[in-house]
XYZ file of C-alpha atoms in Angstrom:
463
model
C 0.000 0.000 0.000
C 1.271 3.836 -0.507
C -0.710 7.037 -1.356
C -3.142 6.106 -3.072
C -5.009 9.609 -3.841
C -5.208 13.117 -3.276
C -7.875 15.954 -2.910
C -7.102 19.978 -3.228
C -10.053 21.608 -1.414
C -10.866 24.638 0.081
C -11.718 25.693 3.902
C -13.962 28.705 4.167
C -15.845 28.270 7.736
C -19.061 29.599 5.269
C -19.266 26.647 3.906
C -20.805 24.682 6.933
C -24.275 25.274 7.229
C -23.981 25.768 11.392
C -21.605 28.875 10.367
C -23.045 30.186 6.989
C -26.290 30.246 8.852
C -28.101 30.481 4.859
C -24.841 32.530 3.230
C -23.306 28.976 2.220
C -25.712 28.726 -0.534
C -23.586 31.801 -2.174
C -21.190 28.923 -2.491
C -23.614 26.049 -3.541
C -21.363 25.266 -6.716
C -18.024 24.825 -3.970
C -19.984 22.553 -1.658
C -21.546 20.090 -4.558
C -17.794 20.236 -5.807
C -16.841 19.607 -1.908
C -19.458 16.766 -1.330
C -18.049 14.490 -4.903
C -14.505 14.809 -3.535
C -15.245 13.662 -0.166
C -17.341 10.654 -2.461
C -13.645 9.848 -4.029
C -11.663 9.509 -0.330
C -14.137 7.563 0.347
C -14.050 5.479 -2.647
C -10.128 4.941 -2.135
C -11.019 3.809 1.774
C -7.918 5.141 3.132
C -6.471 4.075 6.608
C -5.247 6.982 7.144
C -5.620 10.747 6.131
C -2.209 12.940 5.726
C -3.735 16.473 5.885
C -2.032 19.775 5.688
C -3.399 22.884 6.620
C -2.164 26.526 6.631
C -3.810 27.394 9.816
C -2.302 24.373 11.671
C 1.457 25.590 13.495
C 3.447 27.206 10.944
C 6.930 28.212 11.410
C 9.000 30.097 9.399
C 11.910 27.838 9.198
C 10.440 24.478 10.451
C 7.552 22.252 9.333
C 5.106 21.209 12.297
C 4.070 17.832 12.762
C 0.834 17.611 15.074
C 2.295 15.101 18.246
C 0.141 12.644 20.610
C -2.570 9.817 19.907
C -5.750 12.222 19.712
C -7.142 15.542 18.622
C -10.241 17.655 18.848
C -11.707 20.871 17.642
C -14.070 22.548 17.294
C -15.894 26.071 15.123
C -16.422 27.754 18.074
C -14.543 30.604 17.412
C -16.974 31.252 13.962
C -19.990 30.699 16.842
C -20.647 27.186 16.174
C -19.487 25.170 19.018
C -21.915 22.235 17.800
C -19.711 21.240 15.026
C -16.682 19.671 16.769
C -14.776 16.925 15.031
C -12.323 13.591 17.180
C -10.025 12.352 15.499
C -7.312 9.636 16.584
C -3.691 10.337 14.860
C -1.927 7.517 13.209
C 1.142 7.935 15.756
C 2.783 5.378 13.978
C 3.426 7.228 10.892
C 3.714 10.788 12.611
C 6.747 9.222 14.382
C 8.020 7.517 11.349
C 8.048 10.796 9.139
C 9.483 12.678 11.894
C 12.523 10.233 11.739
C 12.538 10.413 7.771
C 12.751 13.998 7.849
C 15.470 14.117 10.512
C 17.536 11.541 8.231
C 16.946 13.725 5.177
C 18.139 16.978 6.946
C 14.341 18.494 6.443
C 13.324 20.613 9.485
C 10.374 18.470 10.344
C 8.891 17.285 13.430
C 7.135 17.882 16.533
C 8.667 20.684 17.952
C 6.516 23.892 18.776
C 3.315 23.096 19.416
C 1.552 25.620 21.010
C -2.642 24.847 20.168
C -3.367 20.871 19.904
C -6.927 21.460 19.247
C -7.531 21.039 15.443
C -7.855 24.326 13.089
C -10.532 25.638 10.820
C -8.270 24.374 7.964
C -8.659 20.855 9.288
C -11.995 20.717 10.558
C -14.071 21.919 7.100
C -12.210 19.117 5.022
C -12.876 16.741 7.726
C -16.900 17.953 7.931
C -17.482 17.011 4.959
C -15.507 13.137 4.598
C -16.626 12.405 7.698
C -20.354 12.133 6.099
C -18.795 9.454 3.413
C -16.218 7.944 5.678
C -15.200 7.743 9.347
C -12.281 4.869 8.673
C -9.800 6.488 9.487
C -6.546 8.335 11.629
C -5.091 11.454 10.880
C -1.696 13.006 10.231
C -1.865 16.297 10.426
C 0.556 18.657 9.402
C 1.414 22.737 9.207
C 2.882 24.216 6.869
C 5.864 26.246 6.557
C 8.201 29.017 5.108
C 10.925 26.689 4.079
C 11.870 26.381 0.225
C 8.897 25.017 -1.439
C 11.661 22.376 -3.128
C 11.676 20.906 0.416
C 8.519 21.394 1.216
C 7.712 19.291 -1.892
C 10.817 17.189 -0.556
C 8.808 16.429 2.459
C 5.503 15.412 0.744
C 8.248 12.476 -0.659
C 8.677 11.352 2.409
C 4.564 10.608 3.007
C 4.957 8.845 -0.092
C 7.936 7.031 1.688
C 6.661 6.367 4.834
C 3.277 5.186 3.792
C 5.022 2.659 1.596
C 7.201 1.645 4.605
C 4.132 0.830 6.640
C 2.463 -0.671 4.079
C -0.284 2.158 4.740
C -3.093 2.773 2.683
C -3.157 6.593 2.418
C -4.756 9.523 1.132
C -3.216 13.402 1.125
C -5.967 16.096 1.592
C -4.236 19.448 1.096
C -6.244 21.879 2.345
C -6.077 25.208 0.958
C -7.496 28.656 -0.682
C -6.236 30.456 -3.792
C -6.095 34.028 -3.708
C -7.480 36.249 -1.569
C -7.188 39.230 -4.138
C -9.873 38.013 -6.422
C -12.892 41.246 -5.926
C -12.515 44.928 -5.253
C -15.606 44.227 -2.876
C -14.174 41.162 -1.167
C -12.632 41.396 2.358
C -9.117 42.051 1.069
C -9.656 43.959 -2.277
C -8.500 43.050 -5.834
C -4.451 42.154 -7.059
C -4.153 41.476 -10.701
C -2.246 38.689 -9.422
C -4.945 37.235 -7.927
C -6.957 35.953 -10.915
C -3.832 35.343 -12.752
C -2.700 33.156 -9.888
C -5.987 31.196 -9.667
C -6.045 30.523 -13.534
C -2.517 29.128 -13.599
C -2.998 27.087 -10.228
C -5.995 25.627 -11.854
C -4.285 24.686 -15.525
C -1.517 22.927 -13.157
C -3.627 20.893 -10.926
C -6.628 19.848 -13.838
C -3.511 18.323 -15.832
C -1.328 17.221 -12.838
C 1.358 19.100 -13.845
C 3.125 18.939 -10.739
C 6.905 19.966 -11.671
C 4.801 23.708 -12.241
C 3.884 24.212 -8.744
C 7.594 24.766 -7.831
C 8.043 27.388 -10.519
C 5.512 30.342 -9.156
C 6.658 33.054 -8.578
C 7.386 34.194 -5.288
C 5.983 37.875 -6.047
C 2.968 35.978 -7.731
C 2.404 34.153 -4.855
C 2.723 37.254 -2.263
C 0.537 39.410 -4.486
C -2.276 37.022 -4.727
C -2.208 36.453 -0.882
C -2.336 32.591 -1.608
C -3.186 30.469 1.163
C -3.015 27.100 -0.111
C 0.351 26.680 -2.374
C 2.680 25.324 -0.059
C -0.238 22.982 1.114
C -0.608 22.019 -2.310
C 3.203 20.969 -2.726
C 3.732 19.007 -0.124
C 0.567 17.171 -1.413
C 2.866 17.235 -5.119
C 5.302 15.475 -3.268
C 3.491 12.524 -1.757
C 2.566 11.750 -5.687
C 5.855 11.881 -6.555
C 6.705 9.496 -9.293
C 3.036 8.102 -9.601
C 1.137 8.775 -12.850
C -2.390 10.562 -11.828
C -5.805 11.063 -12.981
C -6.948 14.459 -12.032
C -10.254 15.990 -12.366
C -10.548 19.296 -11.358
C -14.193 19.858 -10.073
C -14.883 23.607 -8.949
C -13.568 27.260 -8.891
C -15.400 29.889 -6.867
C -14.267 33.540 -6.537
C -17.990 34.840 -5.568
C -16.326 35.863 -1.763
C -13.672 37.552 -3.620
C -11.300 34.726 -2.522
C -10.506 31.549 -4.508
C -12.319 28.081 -3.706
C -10.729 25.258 -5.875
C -11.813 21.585 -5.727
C -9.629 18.943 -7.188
C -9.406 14.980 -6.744
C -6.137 12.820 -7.722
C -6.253 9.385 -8.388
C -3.425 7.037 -8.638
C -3.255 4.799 -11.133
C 0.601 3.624 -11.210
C 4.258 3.986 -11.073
C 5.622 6.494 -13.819
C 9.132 7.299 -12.821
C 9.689 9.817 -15.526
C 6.951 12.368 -13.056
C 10.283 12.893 -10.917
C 9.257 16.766 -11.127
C 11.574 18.308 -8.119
C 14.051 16.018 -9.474
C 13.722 17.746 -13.071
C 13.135 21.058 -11.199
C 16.910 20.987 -9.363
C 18.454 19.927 -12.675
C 17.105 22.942 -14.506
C 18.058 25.129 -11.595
C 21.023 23.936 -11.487
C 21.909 24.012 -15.430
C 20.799 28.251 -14.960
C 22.825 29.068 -11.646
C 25.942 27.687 -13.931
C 25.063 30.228 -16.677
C 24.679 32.602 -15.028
C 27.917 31.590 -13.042
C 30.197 31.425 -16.104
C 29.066 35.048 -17.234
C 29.080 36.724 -13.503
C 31.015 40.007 -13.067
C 34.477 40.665 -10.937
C 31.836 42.199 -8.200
C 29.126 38.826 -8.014
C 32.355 36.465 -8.651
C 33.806 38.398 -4.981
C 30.985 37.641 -3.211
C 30.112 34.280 -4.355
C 33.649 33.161 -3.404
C 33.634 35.045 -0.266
C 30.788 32.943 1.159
C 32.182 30.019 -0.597
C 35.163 29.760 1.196
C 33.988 31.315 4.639
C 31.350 28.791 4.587
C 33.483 26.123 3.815
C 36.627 26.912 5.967
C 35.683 29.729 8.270
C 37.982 31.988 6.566
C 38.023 35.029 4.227
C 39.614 35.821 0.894
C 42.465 38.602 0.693
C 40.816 41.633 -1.421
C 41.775 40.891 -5.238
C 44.898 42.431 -6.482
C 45.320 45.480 -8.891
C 45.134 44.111 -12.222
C 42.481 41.374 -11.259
C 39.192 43.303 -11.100
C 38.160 46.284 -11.888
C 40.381 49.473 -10.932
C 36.806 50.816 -8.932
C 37.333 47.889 -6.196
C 40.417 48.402 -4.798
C 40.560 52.868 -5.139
C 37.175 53.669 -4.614
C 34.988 53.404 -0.789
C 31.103 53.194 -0.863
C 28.017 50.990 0.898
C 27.658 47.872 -0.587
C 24.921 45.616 -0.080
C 25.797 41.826 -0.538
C 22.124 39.808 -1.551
C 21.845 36.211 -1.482
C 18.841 34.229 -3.040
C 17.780 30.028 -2.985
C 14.905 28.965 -5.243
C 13.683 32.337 -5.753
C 13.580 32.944 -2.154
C 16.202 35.835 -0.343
C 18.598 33.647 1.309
C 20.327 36.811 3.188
C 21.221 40.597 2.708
C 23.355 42.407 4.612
C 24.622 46.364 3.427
C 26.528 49.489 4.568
C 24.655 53.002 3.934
C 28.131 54.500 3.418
C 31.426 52.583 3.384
C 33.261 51.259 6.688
C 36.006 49.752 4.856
C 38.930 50.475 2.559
C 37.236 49.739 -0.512
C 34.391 48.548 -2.287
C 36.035 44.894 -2.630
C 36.403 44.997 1.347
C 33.250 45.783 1.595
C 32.020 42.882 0.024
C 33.821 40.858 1.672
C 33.038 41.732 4.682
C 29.335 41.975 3.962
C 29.202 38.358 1.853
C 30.371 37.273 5.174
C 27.857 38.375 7.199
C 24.884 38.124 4.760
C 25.822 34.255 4.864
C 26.070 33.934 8.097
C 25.122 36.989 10.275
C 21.935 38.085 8.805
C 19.324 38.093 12.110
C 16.256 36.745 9.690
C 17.986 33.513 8.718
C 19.935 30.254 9.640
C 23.370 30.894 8.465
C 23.722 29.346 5.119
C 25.007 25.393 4.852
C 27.915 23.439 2.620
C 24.774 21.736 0.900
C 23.058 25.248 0.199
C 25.824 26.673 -1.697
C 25.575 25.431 -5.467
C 22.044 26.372 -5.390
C 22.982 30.577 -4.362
C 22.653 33.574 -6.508
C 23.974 36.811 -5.661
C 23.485 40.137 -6.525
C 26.036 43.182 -5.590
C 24.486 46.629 -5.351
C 27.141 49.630 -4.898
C 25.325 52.656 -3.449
C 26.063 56.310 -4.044
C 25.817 59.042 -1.554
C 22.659 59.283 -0.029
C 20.659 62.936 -0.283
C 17.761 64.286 1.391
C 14.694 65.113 -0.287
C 11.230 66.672 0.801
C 8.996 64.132 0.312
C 7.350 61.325 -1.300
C 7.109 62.593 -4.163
C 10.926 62.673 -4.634
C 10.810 58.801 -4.795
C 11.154 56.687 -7.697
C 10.514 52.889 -6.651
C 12.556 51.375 -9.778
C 15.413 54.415 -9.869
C 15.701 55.188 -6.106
C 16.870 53.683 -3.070
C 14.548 55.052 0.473
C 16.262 55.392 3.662
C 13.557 56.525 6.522
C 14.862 58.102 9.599
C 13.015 58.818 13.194
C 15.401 59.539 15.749
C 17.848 56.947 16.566
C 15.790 54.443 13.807
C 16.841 53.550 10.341
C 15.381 51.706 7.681
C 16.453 51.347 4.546
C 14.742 49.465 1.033
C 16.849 49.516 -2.003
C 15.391 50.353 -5.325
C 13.586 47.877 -8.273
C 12.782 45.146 -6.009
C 10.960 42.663 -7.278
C 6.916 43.185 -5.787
C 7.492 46.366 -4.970
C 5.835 48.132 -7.182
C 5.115 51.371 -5.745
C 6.386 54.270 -3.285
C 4.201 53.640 -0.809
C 5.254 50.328 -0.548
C 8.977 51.189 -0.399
C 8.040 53.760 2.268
C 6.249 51.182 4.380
C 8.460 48.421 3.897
C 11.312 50.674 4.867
C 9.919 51.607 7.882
C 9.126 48.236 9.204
C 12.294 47.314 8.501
C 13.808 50.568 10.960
C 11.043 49.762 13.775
C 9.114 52.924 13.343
C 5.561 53.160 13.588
C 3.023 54.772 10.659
C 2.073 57.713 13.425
C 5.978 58.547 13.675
C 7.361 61.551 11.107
C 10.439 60.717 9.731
C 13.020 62.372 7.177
C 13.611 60.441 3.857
C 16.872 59.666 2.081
C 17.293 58.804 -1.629
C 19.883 57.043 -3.264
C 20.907 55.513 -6.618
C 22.750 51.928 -6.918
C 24.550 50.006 -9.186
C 23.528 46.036 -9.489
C 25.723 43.520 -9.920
C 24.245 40.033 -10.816
C-alpha cells in the first residue's frame, strides 16, 4: 500500500451550514464540488488521512508535525461550538516521518506546538468526509516558510513512509487560492490574484506537478495565496506516480478563490520525478549565469564560498584582477543572497566602513551568509544552489517628500530619531512608493504615526 489519492479543497468556515447560517448557498457550486470529492476519499477507503493545513502551526523555518494519539476541535470561534470533530492520529506514521525527515536533513517534526486542538483548515475538510467515511486516523501537518523544493521534498517522504508501513493513504491538502480576487471582497482586488488562480488551476486539472515549484514568489505574495505550499507538499506525496486528475470547482464569488480537485493514482511512472527535473534545470541556470558573472558577483560568491566552507576570508583581489573601482574607490555595498527564488540573506553598509568597495564585500558576503538576524546561516549543501546580486550605493541625499521617490530608480532610507530603515530600489513586488516607504519603515522599527526624514539614493547592481 502507498498514497493512493489526493484531494485539493478549500476551507472557508461559510461553507458549513452551522456557520453560513443560509450565506453557504452563495457557495452552492463549492460545496456540490466539496461533497463528490469527499465521495472519491471515500471510494479509495484510506487508513489513514495525511492532511495539511495553513492554519495548523506554521513556522517560518520548520515544518510542524501535530504530536500525541488524539485531537479535537471545534468552530467555536466562527460561533458554532456544535460542530466539533475527534479524530485519533496515526502515531505510527507521525513518528516515522518525523525520523525520515530528521535523516533527510528536512526541518520536520514535533517541535513547537503551542494549540493541539484542530484548526478551521482541518476541521471543514474533515466535515465534509466524515459524512462518506469515518475509517480512518489522521496526520496532520502545518505548513511552513521553508523552500517550497523541500517542502515538496517532504511530501516524498509521506509517499515514503506510507510505503514503509504498508499504509493505505490519502493526502488532503487543504487550501485557498487568492485572496485578491474582488474589489468588494474582504481584502480587495491584485491582478495577481486571478492570474494566480487561472494558472494554479491549468496545473492541478492536468497534474502538472513539476509547475507548482516554478511560481513566482511575487505571484504568490501578491495574490495572498493560502493554499500553495499545502498544495506541494501534497505534489510530493505523488511523486513518481502517474495521476488522474479531475478538477471539479472554482469559486471567486467571496472575492477569494475556492478550488476543488481529486487525484487518483493509477501507477508507477518514474519519468513524473518533477523536483528532481526542477533541481536539474536550476542547477543548469545558476551555472550560466555563473560562467558570465562580473568581478563584483564572482567576490561575493567566493567570499561565502570559502567562509562557509573553511571559516575563513579571501584577501581583497589584487590590482590588475578586477576592476580598478574595487580596490581605489569606498562606498556601501549591499551583498544579496537568493535560494529557489527565495532571499537567502542581505546584509549592506549606507556608506562605506572599509577600505574599498572589494572589502566591503567581503566583509558583507560574510555576514549576509552567516550573520543576517532573519535567517539560519547558510550550509555546505546550500551553496551550489545561491545567486547573488552586488548593489554599490552612491551618496545618499535628502529630499522633501514622497514625491521625490522613484521605486525602480531610487533607493529610500527613513529616519526617526535613533531608527533607520532602509529598502533599495527595483525590487521585485514592490511596485510602488508607498510600498517602499512602508516596507522601509518596518524594517527601521518605526511606527506609521511617527514623522520621519527620507533619504534617496541611486545603486549600481551587480548580478
Amino acid at each position: 500500500m502507498a498514497v493512493v489519492g489526493a484531494v485539493m479543497v478549500p476551507h472557508p468556515p461559510m461553507i458549513l451550514p452551522e456557520v453560513g447560517r443560509g450565506s453557504e448557498r452563495t457557495i452552492e457550486k463549492t460545496t456540490r464540488a466539496y461533497e463528490q470529492a469527499a465521495d472519491f476519499v471515500a471510494s479509495l477507503e484510506p487508513e489513514t488521512i495525511v492532511l495539511s493545513s495553513p492554519h495548523s502551526i506554521m513556522y517560518a523555518d520548520y515544518l510542524h508535525i501535530s504530536p500525541g494519539r488524539h485531537a479535537s476541535g471545534s468552530m467555536a470561534r466562527f460561533r458554532a461550538p456544535q460542530v466539533r470533530i475527534d479524530r485519533d492520529y496515526d502515531e505510527e506514521l507521525s513518528k516515522l516521518l518525523c525520523r525520515l525527515a530528521e535523516k533527510s536533513h528536512i526541518p520536520a517534526g514535533y517541535l513547537g506546538e503551542r494549540d493541539p486542538s484542530l484548526d478551521h483548515g482541518t476541521i471543514v475538510p474533515l466535515y465534509f468526509i466524515m459524512q462518506k467515511y469515518r475509517n480512518f486516523r489522521l496526520v496532520r501537518l502545518g505548513i511552513s516558510g521553508i523552500s517550497l523544493a523541500e517542502q515538496y521534498r517532504f511530501g516524498m517522504l509521506v509517499q515514503q513512509a506510507a510505503e514503509q508501513l504498508n499504509r493505505r493513504v490519502v493526502y488532503v491538502a487543504s487550501g485557498d487560492l487568492s485572496h485578491k480576487l474582488k474589489e468588494d471582497g474582504p481584502y480587495g482586488f491584485d491582478p495577481h490574484g486571478p492570474e494566480y488562480d487561472a494558472l494554479l488551476e491549468k496545473v492541478c486539472a492536468n497534474a502538472d506537478f513539476g509547475e507548482l515549484l516554478s511560481f513566482d514568489p511575487v505571484l504568490l505574495k501578491k495574490a495572498a495565496e493560502c493554499g500553495h505550499r499545502s498544495f506541494v507538499i501534497m505534489a510530493g506525496a505523488l511523486d513518481r506516480k502517474s495521476v488522474e486528475a479531475h478538477w471539479l470547482s472554482h469559486q471567486d464569488v467571496t472575492g477569494v478563490g475556492y478550488g476543488v480537485c481529486t487525484f487518483r493514482v493509477t501507477g508507477d511512472d518514474p519519468e513524473r520525478n518533477f523536483l528532481e527535473q526542477y533541481e536539474t534545470k536550476a542547477a543548469a541556470r545558476i551555472k550560466q549565469e555563473r560562467e558570465k558573472e562580473d568581478p563584483y558577483v564572482r567576490l561575493a560568491r567566493q567570499t561565502v564560498e570559502m567562509y562557509i566552507r573553511t571559516g575563513k576570508t579571501p584577501n581583497p583581489p589584487k590590482k590588475g584582477d578586477v576592476p580598478d573601482e574595487m580596490l581605489t574607490r569606498k562606498a556601501g555595498v549591499f551583498c544579496s543572497l537568493h535560494e529557489d527564488g527565495n532571499l537567502r540573506g542581505c546584509i549592506g553598509t549606507i556608506r562605506p566602513a572599509y577600505g574599498c568597495i572589494a572589502e566591503e564585500i567581503i566583509h558583507n558576503a560574510v555576514a549576509a551568509c552567516a550573520s543576517d538576524p532573519r535567517f539560519d546561516a547558510v550550509g555546505r549543501d546550500e551553496l551550489d544552489r545561491l545567486e547573488y546580486s552586488v548593489d554599490i550605493l552612491d551618496e545618499p541625499e535628502d529630499i522633501d517628500s514622497a514625491a521625490d521617490l522613484d521605486v525602480k530608480k531610487y533607493g529610500v532610507i527613513v529616519t526617526y530619531g535613533r531608527k533607520r530603515g532602509l529598502l533599495l530600489p527595483n525590487l521585485d513586488g514592490v511596485d510602488t512608493v508607498s510600498e517602499q516607504i512602508a516596507i522601509a519603515r518596518r524594517k527601521g522599527g518605526i511606527r506609521d504615526d511617527e514623522p520621519c526624514s527620507l533619504q534617496r539614493f541611486e545603486v549600481v547592481r551587480h548580478f
